[in-house]
mmCIF file of C-alpha atoms in Angstrom:
data_model
loop_
_atom_site.group_PDB
_atom_site.id
_atom_site.type_symbol
_atom_site.label_atom_id
_atom_site.label_comp_id
_atom_site.label_asym_id
_atom_site.label_seq_id
_atom_site.Cartn_x
_atom_site.Cartn_y
_atom_site.Cartn_z
ATOM 1 C CA MET A 275 0.011 -0.065 0.016
ATOM 2 C CA LEU A 276 1.211 3.487 -0.683
ATOM 3 C CA THR A 277 2.296 5.587 2.207
ATOM 4 C CA PRO A 278 2.656 9.357 2.247
ATOM 5 C CA ASP A 279 6.165 10.832 1.608
ATOM 6 C CA LEU A 280 5.759 13.797 3.794
ATOM 7 C CA VAL A 281 9.015 15.443 2.660
ATOM 8 C CA SER A 282 8.044 15.239 -0.933
ATOM 9 C CA LEU A 283 4.640 16.565 -0.265
ATOM 10 C CA GLN A 284 6.101 19.592 1.680
ATOM 11 C CA LEU A 285 8.414 20.322 -1.238
ATOM 12 C CA MET A 286 5.549 20.180 -3.744
ATOM 13 C CA LEU A 287 3.558 22.683 -1.621
ATOM 14 C CA ASN A 288 6.486 24.937 -1.451
ATOM 15 C CA GLN A 289 6.928 24.807 -5.177
ATOM 16 C CA ALA A 290 3.253 25.820 -5.664
ATOM 17 C CA GLY A 291 4.183 28.983 -3.982
ATOM 18 C CA LEU A 292 0.753 29.490 -2.432
ATOM 19 C CA ILE A 293 1.045 28.350 1.073
ATOM 20 C CA ASN A 294 3.645 28.126 3.878
ATOM 21 C CA ALA A 295 4.104 24.464 4.063
ATOM 22 C CA ALA A 296 5.848 24.726 7.331
ATOM 23 C CA LEU A 297 2.576 25.486 9.003
ATOM 24 C CA LEU A 298 1.143 22.019 7.915
ATOM 25 C CA THR A 299 1.227 19.267 10.374
ATOM 26 C CA ASP A 300 2.351 15.797 9.555
ATOM 27 C CA GLU A 301 -1.095 14.562 10.754
ATOM 28 C CA LEU A 302 -2.980 16.805 8.354
ATOM 29 C CA LEU A 303 -0.789 15.746 5.441
ATOM 30 C CA THR A 304 -1.243 12.120 6.301
ATOM 31 C CA GLN A 305 -5.075 12.407 6.592
ATOM 32 C CA THR A 306 -5.324 14.368 3.303
ATOM 33 C CA PHE A 307 -3.061 11.724 1.567
ATOM 34 C CA ASN A 308 -5.272 8.910 2.825
ATOM 35 C CA ALA A 309 -8.361 10.636 1.563
ATOM 36 C CA ALA A 310 -6.721 11.263 -1.852
ATOM 37 C CA TYR A 311 -5.625 7.618 -1.982
ATOM 38 C CA ALA A 312 -9.207 6.405 -1.468
ATOM 39 C CA GLN A 313 -10.574 8.937 -3.897
ATOM 40 C CA ALA A 314 -8.075 7.908 -6.578
ATOM 41 C CA GLN A 315 -9.031 4.203 -6.151
ATOM 42 C CA ARG A 316 -12.696 5.014 -6.613
ATOM 43 C CA GLU A 317 -12.164 7.273 -9.671
ATOM 44 C CA LEU A 318 -9.812 4.873 -11.331
ATOM 45 C CA ARG A 319 -12.037 1.918 -10.452
ATOM 46 C CA VAL A 320 -9.117 -0.198 -9.282
ATOM 47 C CA PHE A 321 -7.478 -1.338 -6.028
ATOM 48 C CA PHE A 322 -3.940 -0.163 -5.635
ATOM 49 C CA THR A 323 -3.085 -3.365 -3.617
ATOM 50 C CA PRO A 324 -4.115 -6.975 -4.175
ATOM 51 C CA THR A 325 -7.606 -7.263 -2.652
ATOM 52 C CA GLU A 326 -9.746 -10.375 -2.026
ATOM 53 C CA ILE A 327 -13.156 -10.070 -3.599
ATOM 54 C CA ILE A 328 -15.933 -12.202 -1.899
ATOM 55 C CA PRO A 329 -19.668 -12.360 -2.259
ATOM 56 C CA ASP A 330 -21.655 -9.940 -0.038
ATOM 57 C CA ASP A 331 -23.375 -12.953 1.553
ATOM 58 C CA ALA A 332 -20.111 -14.649 2.448
ATOM 59 C CA PRO A 333 -20.268 -16.344 5.906
ATOM 60 C CA PRO A 334 -19.122 -14.216 8.841
ATOM 61 C CA GLU A 335 -16.226 -16.684 9.579
ATOM 62 C CA GLU A 336 -14.792 -16.045 6.085
ATOM 63 C CA VAL A 337 -14.789 -12.368 6.604
ATOM 64 C CA ALA A 338 -13.357 -12.837 10.085
ATOM 65 C CA ALA A 339 -10.515 -14.907 8.653
ATOM 66 C CA LEU A 340 -9.471 -12.154 6.201
ATOM 67 C CA VAL A 341 -9.592 -9.500 8.936
ATOM 68 C CA ALA A 342 -7.538 -11.693 11.180
ATOM 69 C CA ALA A 343 -4.983 -12.234 8.440
ATOM 70 C CA LYS A 344 -4.960 -8.421 7.700
ATOM 71 C CA ARG A 345 -5.735 -9.020 4.080
ATOM 72 C CA PRO A 346 -7.566 -6.272 2.219
ATOM 73 C CA TYR A 347 -11.001 -7.383 1.020
ATOM 74 C CA ALA A 348 -14.150 -6.116 -0.527
ATOM 75 C CA GLN A 349 -17.638 -7.630 -0.932
ATOM 76 C CA GLU A 350 -19.778 -7.512 -4.074
ATOM 77 C CA ALA A 351 -23.185 -8.696 -5.158
ATOM 78 C CA PHE A 352 -23.591 -11.988 -7.081
ATOM 79 C CA TYR A 353 -23.512 -12.003 -10.888
ATOM 80 C CA TYR A 354 -26.235 -13.243 -13.258
ATOM 81 C CA TYR A 355 -25.329 -15.865 -15.929
ATOM 82 C CA ASP A 356 -28.164 -16.087 -18.453
ATOM 83 C CA PRO A 357 -27.704 -19.146 -20.722
ATOM 84 C CA ALA A 358 -29.932 -17.560 -23.284
ATOM 85 C CA GLN A 359 -27.159 -14.930 -23.956
ATOM 86 C CA PHE A 360 -24.966 -17.656 -25.400
ATOM 87 C CA GLY A 361 -27.363 -19.907 -27.262
ATOM 88 C CA ALA A 362 -25.642 -23.139 -28.276
ATOM 89 C CA ALA A 363 -22.129 -21.635 -27.975
ATOM 90 C CA PRO A 364 -19.840 -24.063 -26.127
ATOM 91 C CA PHE A 365 -18.536 -21.453 -23.639
ATOM 92 C CA GLY A 366 -19.750 -18.876 -21.180
ATOM 93 C CA PHE A 367 -18.504 -15.400 -20.533
ATOM 94 C CA LEU A 368 -18.280 -13.383 -17.418
ATOM 95 C CA ALA A 369 -16.826 -9.846 -16.876
ATOM 96 C CA THR A 370 -15.656 -9.155 -13.282
ATOM 97 C CA ARG A 371 -16.537 -5.866 -11.645
ATOM 98 C CA MET A 372 -12.891 -5.330 -10.547
ATOM 99 C CA LYS A 373 -9.727 -5.685 -12.617
ATOM 100 C CA PRO A 374 -7.073 -6.713 -13.233
ATOM 101 C CA ILE A 375 -7.569 -10.262 -12.068
ATOM 102 C CA ILE A 376 -4.683 -11.755 -10.184
ATOM 103 C CA ALA A 377 -6.345 -15.093 -9.402
ATOM 104 C CA VAL A 378 -9.796 -16.811 -9.451
ATOM 105 C CA HIS A 379 -10.289 -18.905 -6.358
ATOM 106 C CA ARG A 380 -13.848 -20.182 -6.842
ATOM 107 C CA ILE A 381 -16.808 -19.831 -9.145
ATOM 108 C CA GLU A 382 -20.201 -21.176 -7.903
ATOM 109 C CA LEU A 383 -23.367 -21.447 -10.043
ATOM 110 C CA THR A 384 -26.720 -21.645 -8.298
ATOM 111 C CA TYR A 385 -30.325 -21.635 -9.539
ATOM 112 C CA PRO A 386 -32.389 -19.165 -7.422
ATOM 113 C CA GLY A 387 -34.267 -21.070 -4.736
ATOM 114 C CA SER A 388 -32.900 -24.495 -5.589
ATOM 115 C CA GLY A 389 -29.989 -24.574 -3.119
ATOM 116 C CA GLN A 390 -28.060 -26.769 -5.620
ATOM 117 C CA VAL A 391 -24.499 -25.398 -6.192
ATOM 118 C CA PHE A 392 -22.196 -26.226 -8.988
ATOM 119 C CA THR A 393 -18.513 -25.370 -8.550
ATOM 120 C CA VAL A 394 -16.845 -24.720 -11.891
ATOM 121 C CA PRO A 395 -13.540 -26.639 -12.269
ATOM 122 C CA GLN A 396 -10.396 -24.470 -12.419
ATOM 123 C CA ALA A 397 -9.465 -26.276 -15.688
ATOM 124 C CA TRP A 398 -12.446 -24.666 -17.424
ATOM 125 C CA LEU A 399 -11.347 -21.106 -16.706
ATOM 126 C CA ASN A 400 -9.696 -19.134 -19.384
ATOM 127 C CA LEU A 401 -8.735 -15.635 -18.088
ATOM 128 C CA ASP A 402 -8.026 -12.315 -19.609
ATOM 129 C CA ARG A 403 -6.543 -10.954 -16.456
ATOM 130 C CA LYS A 404 -5.922 -7.280 -17.528
ATOM 131 C CA TYR A 405 -9.537 -6.650 -18.557
ATOM 132 C CA GLY A 406 -11.286 -8.909 -15.988
ATOM 133 C CA GLN A 407 -12.802 -11.317 -18.392
ATOM 134 C CA ILE A 408 -13.467 -15.041 -17.692
ATOM 135 C CA GLN A 409 -14.470 -17.578 -20.300
ATOM 136 C CA LEU A 410 -15.845 -20.946 -19.093
ATOM 137 C CA ILE A 411 -14.601 -23.563 -21.554
ATOM 138 C CA PRO A 412 -15.966 -26.959 -20.546
ATOM 139 C CA THR A 413 -13.665 -29.970 -21.014
ATOM 140 C CA ALA A 414 -14.911 -33.452 -20.068
ATOM 141 C CA LEU A 415 -11.397 -34.467 -19.330
ATOM 142 C CA SER A 416 -11.184 -32.237 -16.347
ATOM 143 C CA VAL A 417 -13.906 -33.883 -14.170
ATOM 144 C CA ASP A 418 -15.866 -37.048 -14.154
ATOM 145 C CA MET A 419 -18.489 -37.315 -16.833
ATOM 146 C CA PRO A 420 -21.665 -37.352 -14.820
ATOM 147 C CA PHE A 421 -20.725 -34.006 -13.214
ATOM 148 C CA SER A 422 -19.579 -32.621 -16.524
ATOM 149 C CA ALA A 423 -22.873 -33.470 -18.120
ATOM 150 C CA THR A 424 -24.900 -31.917 -15.331
ATOM 151 C CA LEU A 425 -22.912 -28.702 -15.374
ATOM 152 C CA LEU A 426 -22.892 -28.441 -19.144
ATOM 153 C CA GLN A 427 -26.704 -28.800 -19.026
ATOM 154 C CA ALA A 428 -26.806 -25.978 -16.451
ATOM 155 C CA LEU A 429 -24.522 -23.743 -18.528
ATOM 156 C CA GLY A 430 -26.720 -24.351 -21.561
ATOM 157 C CA GLY A 431 -29.945 -23.516 -19.827
ATOM 158 C CA GLY A 432 -31.255 -27.095 -19.806
ATOM 159 C CA PHE A 433 -32.724 -26.896 -16.363
ATOM 160 C CA SER A 434 -34.657 -23.648 -16.393
ATOM 161 C CA ALA A 435 -35.166 -20.424 -18.365
ATOM 162 C CA MET A 436 -34.024 -18.499 -15.293
ATOM 163 C CA PRO A 437 -30.531 -17.153 -15.106
ATOM 164 C CA LEU A 438 -28.014 -18.724 -12.718
ATOM 165 C CA LEU A 439 -26.667 -16.847 -9.746
ATOM 166 C CA VAL A 440 -22.911 -16.694 -9.959
ATOM 167 C CA ARG A 441 -20.759 -16.126 -6.886
ATOM 168 C CA LEU A 442 -17.125 -15.262 -7.492
ATOM 169 C CA ARG A 443 -14.191 -15.421 -5.132
ATOM 170 C CA TYR A 444 -11.184 -13.832 -6.714
ATOM 171 C CA LEU A 445 -8.031 -11.655 -6.084
ATOM 172 C CA ALA A 446 -7.892 -8.425 -7.992
ATOM 173 C CA GLY A 447 -5.902 -5.149 -8.047
ATOM 174 C CA LEU A 448 -2.549 -3.764 -8.987
ATOM 175 C CA THR A 449 0.681 -5.156 -7.563
ATOM 176 C CA ASP A 450 3.817 -3.242 -6.528
ATOM 177 C CA VAL A 451 2.361 0.154 -7.377
ATOM 178 C CA GLU A 452 5.257 2.140 -6.112
ATOM 179 C CA THR A 453 7.608 0.484 -8.527
ATOM 180 C CA CYS A 454 5.421 -0.491 -11.509
ATOM 181 C CA TRP A 455 2.987 2.472 -11.407
ATOM 182 C CA PRO A 456 4.916 5.669 -10.602
ATOM 183 C CA ASP A 457 2.221 7.728 -12.359
ATOM 184 C CA ILE A 458 -0.242 6.532 -9.731
ATOM 185 C CA VAL A 459 2.092 7.625 -6.957
ATOM 186 C CA ALA A 460 2.355 11.064 -8.799
ATOM 187 C CA LEU A 461 -1.451 11.201 -9.027
ATOM 188 C CA VAL A 462 -2.143 10.607 -5.401
ATOM 189 C CA ASN A 463 0.501 13.067 -4.355
ATOM 190 C CA ARG A 464 -0.861 15.816 -6.723
ATOM 191 C CA MET A 465 -4.401 15.101 -5.428
ATOM 192 C CA THR A 466 -3.100 15.463 -1.916
ATOM 193 C CA VAL A 467 -1.450 18.831 -2.672
ATOM 194 C CA LEU A 468 -4.562 20.044 -4.562
ATOM 195 C CA ASN A 469 -6.832 19.166 -1.608
ATOM 196 C CA VAL A 470 -4.524 21.028 0.782
ATOM 197 C CA LEU A 471 -4.616 24.031 -1.398
ATOM 198 C CA LYS A 472 -8.373 23.896 -1.553
ATOM 199 C CA LEU A 473 -8.489 23.847 2.199
ATOM 200 C CA ALA A 474 -6.115 26.755 2.461
ATOM 201 C CA PHE A 475 -7.736 28.999 -0.066
ATOM 202 C CA LEU A 476 -11.525 29.134 0.521
ATOM 203 C CA PRO A 477 -13.436 31.339 -1.880
ATOM 204 C CA GLY A 478 -14.376 33.784 0.818
ATOM 205 C CA SER A 479 -10.817 34.492 1.780
ATOM 206 C CA GLN A 480 -9.662 35.528 -1.679
ATOM 207 C CA SER A 481 -11.346 38.909 -1.531
ATOM 208 C CA LEU A 482 -9.041 39.847 1.319
ATOM 209 C CA SER A 483 -5.942 39.301 -0.833
ATOM 210 C CA ALA A 484 -3.827 42.023 -2.360
ATOM 211 C CA ASP A 485 -4.441 42.971 -5.949
ATOM 212 C CA GLY A 486 -3.425 40.225 -8.330
ATOM 213 C CA PHE A 487 -3.008 37.613 -5.588
ATOM 214 C CA SER A 488 -6.429 36.206 -5.944
ATOM 215 C CA ARG A 489 -5.969 35.836 -9.658
ATOM 216 C CA SER A 490 -2.677 34.047 -9.290
ATOM 217 C CA THR A 491 -4.248 31.744 -6.677
ATOM 218 C CA SER A 492 -7.064 30.870 -9.033
ATOM 219 C CA LEU A 493 -4.624 30.168 -11.951
ATOM 220 C CA ASN A 494 -2.420 27.979 -9.872
ATOM 221 C CA LEU A 495 -5.242 25.935 -8.527
ATOM 222 C CA ALA A 496 -6.576 25.502 -12.117
ATOM 223 C CA ALA A 497 -3.139 24.389 -13.256
ATOM 224 C CA TRP A 498 -2.956 21.744 -10.518
ATOM 225 C CA GLN A 499 -6.507 20.521 -11.178
ATOM 226 C CA GLY A 500 -5.609 20.301 -14.969
ATOM 227 C CA ALA A 501 -2.524 18.252 -14.310
ATOM 228 C CA VAL A 502 -4.602 15.906 -11.997
ATOM 229 C CA ASP A 503 -7.293 15.379 -14.579
ATOM 230 C CA GLU A 504 -4.929 14.804 -17.451
ATOM 231 C CA LEU A 505 -2.934 12.158 -15.461
ATOM 232 C CA LYS A 506 -6.202 10.585 -14.289
ATOM 233 C CA HIS A 507 -7.543 10.162 -17.866
ATOM 234 C CA SER A 508 -4.227 8.630 -18.958
ATOM 235 C CA LEU A 509 -4.376 6.183 -16.161
ATOM 236 C CA LEU A 510 -7.951 5.162 -16.931
ATOM 237 C CA ASP A 511 -6.924 4.326 -20.486
ATOM 238 C CA SER A 512 -3.907 2.352 -19.264
ATOM 239 C CA ILE A 513 -5.843 0.364 -16.740
ATOM 240 C CA HIS A 514 -9.244 -0.172 -18.522
ATOM 241 C CA GLY A 515 -8.324 0.279 -22.203
ATOM 242 C CA VAL A 516 -8.887 3.237 -24.546
ATOM 243 C CA ARG A 517 -12.527 4.342 -24.324
ATOM 244 C CA MET A 518 -14.319 4.885 -27.670
ATOM 245 C CA GLY A 519 -16.631 7.833 -28.112
#
C-alpha cells in the first residue's frame, strides 16, 4: 500500500508558492493523503493493492479470517449468468467488476431457490486478467463425466429459463504500485497537494488578498487541477483500455 512521503509533499507545496508548508502538520498531510488515496481508487475503479473479492453474503467466519490475516478485502453482489445470452455456444463469458484479475479462487453457479450449487472446475477457466474477463470452456477431461454433463446442462440452460446466480471469489488489483505504477504515486501526491490548497484558499478568503494575488491563486489551482485530470484520464486508459466515443 502507498504511504505518504511527507518530505516530498512539503516540497511540492513549497513549489506551488501558495502556502507556507511549514505550517502544515504531518497529521494533516497524512489524513489528506489517505483521503486522496481512497478517492483515486474510486475514480480509477481499481484497487492499488491486491484485494480479495468475496460475495456480499459470504459467511461471517470467512470475513473474520480475512480480517485476522490483515488481508484487504471487498464484498460485491452476485452476478447473473443467463444461458440464453450464449445460445448453443460451447462457452460462457463473465466480466468481473474489478480488474485486473490476479487469481480466481472459486466460481459457484446456483439456480435461485434450488440450493443446488455447481463449482466450476479450475481447468475450465480461461482468463483475460488485464480486462477482468473469464471464459468458461468446458472440458470433459477435467472432471468425471456425470458431473460434466450436469454442469454443461446448467450452462446451456437445460434446467430452467431463469439465469443462474454466480458467486465469485477472486483476487484483483494492482501489484507493486510504487515500482510499477509511478504515475499513480504522482497522481495521489498531486491530489493530496490540490486538496490541501483547496483547504487553504477558501473562496471567501480570496477577496481579502492584495491586488493580483487572488488571480494568481485561481490560476495555480486551475493548473494543479488540470494536471490531475490529465494524469487521471491517461491512467484510466492504461488500466481499462482506450474508451471509444
